[in-house]
Amino acid sequence: QVQLVESGGGLVQAGGSLRLSCAASGRTFNTYAMGWFRQAPGKEREFVAAITWSGGNTYYADSVKGRFTISRDNAKTTVYLQMNSLKPEDTAVYYCATLRSRAGVTTMSLYDYWGQGTQVTVSS
């Protein structure tokens, strides 16, 4: 089992920044990557960003490229999502998740464990 706890969400004005954190604990030794997903009201959950645990390779959705940065701290088994130039359409519940499969870091169905989510609200 892997436990994930997200933090850092909140209310911010358009153009502002937030930094999300996701702390992992438990049986994390076979984690290949960690990812961030988000779900806006009335919409399906979507991929935001991912990072491989050993090589630090990063992946981003087109909608956040150039604005969001994913990073990790292996010692703390924590992954971060720095979100800059936030837009009202970034409003969503943000979830982190772990991935053991190497098949596809952007494929939500492949992720194994999920956090409880943290709300991000961007006002216009």
Coordinates of C-alpha atoms in Angstrom, one line a residue:
Q1 CA 0.0 0.0 0.0
V2 CA 1.0 3.6 -0.7
Q3 CA -0.4 6.6 1.0
L4 CA -0.5 10.0 -0.6
V5 CA -1.2 13.3 1.0
E6 CA -1.6 16.4 -1.1
S7 CA -1.4 19.9 0.3
G8 CA -1.0 23.5 -1.0
G9 CA -4.3 24.1 -2.7
G10 CA -6.2 27.3 -2.1
L11 CA -7.8 30.4 -3.6
V12 CA -5.7 32.6 -5.9
Q13 CA -6.3 35.4 -8.4
A14 CA -5.7 34.9 -12.1
G15 CA -2.0 35.3 -12.8
G16 CA -1.0 34.2 -9.4
S17 CA 0.9 31.1 -8.3
L18 CA 0.5 28.1 -6.1
R19 CA 2.7 25.2 -5.1
L20 CA 1.2 21.8 -4.5
S21 CA 2.9 19.1 -2.6
C22 CA 2.3 15.3 -2.5
A23 CA 4.0 13.3 0.2
A24 CA 4.2 9.5 -0.4
S25 CA 4.6 6.9 2.3
G26 CA 4.4 3.1 2.6
R27 CA 5.5 0.7 -0.1
T28 CA 6.9 3.3 -2.6
F29 CA 10.0 1.3 -3.6
N30 CA 8.6 0.1 -6.9
T31 CA 7.2 3.4 -8.0
Y32 CA 8.2 4.3 -11.5
A33 CA 6.6 7.7 -11.7
M34 CA 4.3 10.1 -10.0
G35 CA 1.7 12.2 -11.6
W36 CA -0.7 15.0 -11.1
F37 CA -4.3 15.0 -12.4
R38 CA -7.1 17.4 -12.0
Q39 CA -10.9 17.3 -12.2
A40 CA -13.0 20.4 -12.7
P41 CA -16.7 20.4 -11.9
G42 CA -18.7 18.5 -14.5
K43 CA -15.6 17.4 -16.3
E44 CA -13.6 14.2 -16.5
R45 CA -10.4 13.9 -14.6
E46 CA -7.4 14.8 -16.8
F47 CA -3.7 14.4 -16.9
V48 CA -1.6 17.4 -15.8
A49 CA 2.0 16.4 -15.3
A50 CA 4.2 13.5 -14.4
I51 CA 7.8 12.8 -13.4
T52 CA 9.7 9.6 -13.3
W53 CA 11.2 8.8 -10.0
S54 CA 14.7 7.7 -10.9
G55 CA 15.5 9.7 -14.1
G56 CA 13.4 12.8 -13.4
N57 CA 11.9 12.8 -16.9
T58 CA 8.9 15.2 -17.0
Y59 CA 5.7 15.2 -19.0
Y60 CA 3.1 17.9 -19.3
A61 CA -0.4 18.4 -20.7
D62 CA -0.3 21.0 -23.5
S63 CA -2.6 23.2 -21.5
V64 CA -0.1 23.7 -18.7
K65 CA 3.3 23.6 -20.6
G66 CA 5.3 26.7 -19.8
R67 CA 3.3 27.5 -16.7
F68 CA 3.5 24.4 -14.5
T69 CA 6.6 22.7 -13.3
I70 CA 6.7 19.2 -11.7
S71 CA 9.7 18.2 -9.5
R72 CA 10.5 15.6 -6.9
D73 CA 12.5 15.2 -3.7
N74 CA 13.5 11.5 -3.6
A75 CA 14.8 11.7 -0.1
K76 CA 11.4 13.0 1.1
T77 CA 9.4 10.9 -1.4
T78 CA 7.6 14.1 -2.2
V79 CA 6.5 15.5 -5.6
Y80 CA 5.7 19.1 -6.2
L81 CA 3.7 21.0 -8.7
Q82 CA 4.6 24.6 -9.1
M83 CA 1.8 26.4 -10.9
N84 CA 2.4 29.9 -12.3
S85 CA 0.3 32.3 -14.4
L86 CA -2.8 30.5 -13.2
K87 CA -6.0 30.9 -15.1
P88 CA -9.7 30.5 -14.1
E89 CA -9.8 27.3 -16.2
D90 CA -7.1 25.8 -13.9
T91 CA -9.8 25.6 -11.2
A92 CA -10.2 22.0 -10.2
V93 CA -9.5 19.4 -7.5
Y94 CA -5.9 18.3 -8.1
Y95 CA -4.9 14.7 -7.3
C96 CA -1.5 13.1 -7.2
A97 CA -1.0 9.4 -8.0
T98 CA 1.7 6.8 -8.2
L99 CA 2.5 4.6 -11.2
R100 CA 4.4 1.3 -11.3
S101 CA 3.8 0.5 -15.0
R102 CA 6.2 1.9 -17.6
A103 CA 3.5 1.7 -20.2
G104 CA 2.3 5.3 -20.2
V105 CA 2.8 8.1 -17.7
T106 CA -0.1 10.1 -19.1
T107 CA -2.6 7.2 -18.9
M108 CA -4.8 7.7 -15.8
S109 CA -6.1 4.1 -15.7
L110 CA -2.5 2.8 -15.2
Y111 CA -2.0 4.7 -11.9
D112 CA -2.2 2.6 -8.8
Y113 CA -2.7 4.8 -5.8
W114 CA -4.3 8.2 -5.4
G115 CA -4.4 10.9 -2.9
Q116 CA -7.6 12.6 -1.6
G117 CA -7.2 15.7 -3.7
T118 CA -6.7 19.4 -3.0
Q119 CA -8.9 22.2 -4.2
V120 CA -7.4 24.9 -6.4
T121 CA -9.6 27.9 -7.2
V122 CA -8.5 30.7 -9.5
S123 CA -10.7 33.8 -9.5
S124 CA -10.9 36.1 -12.5

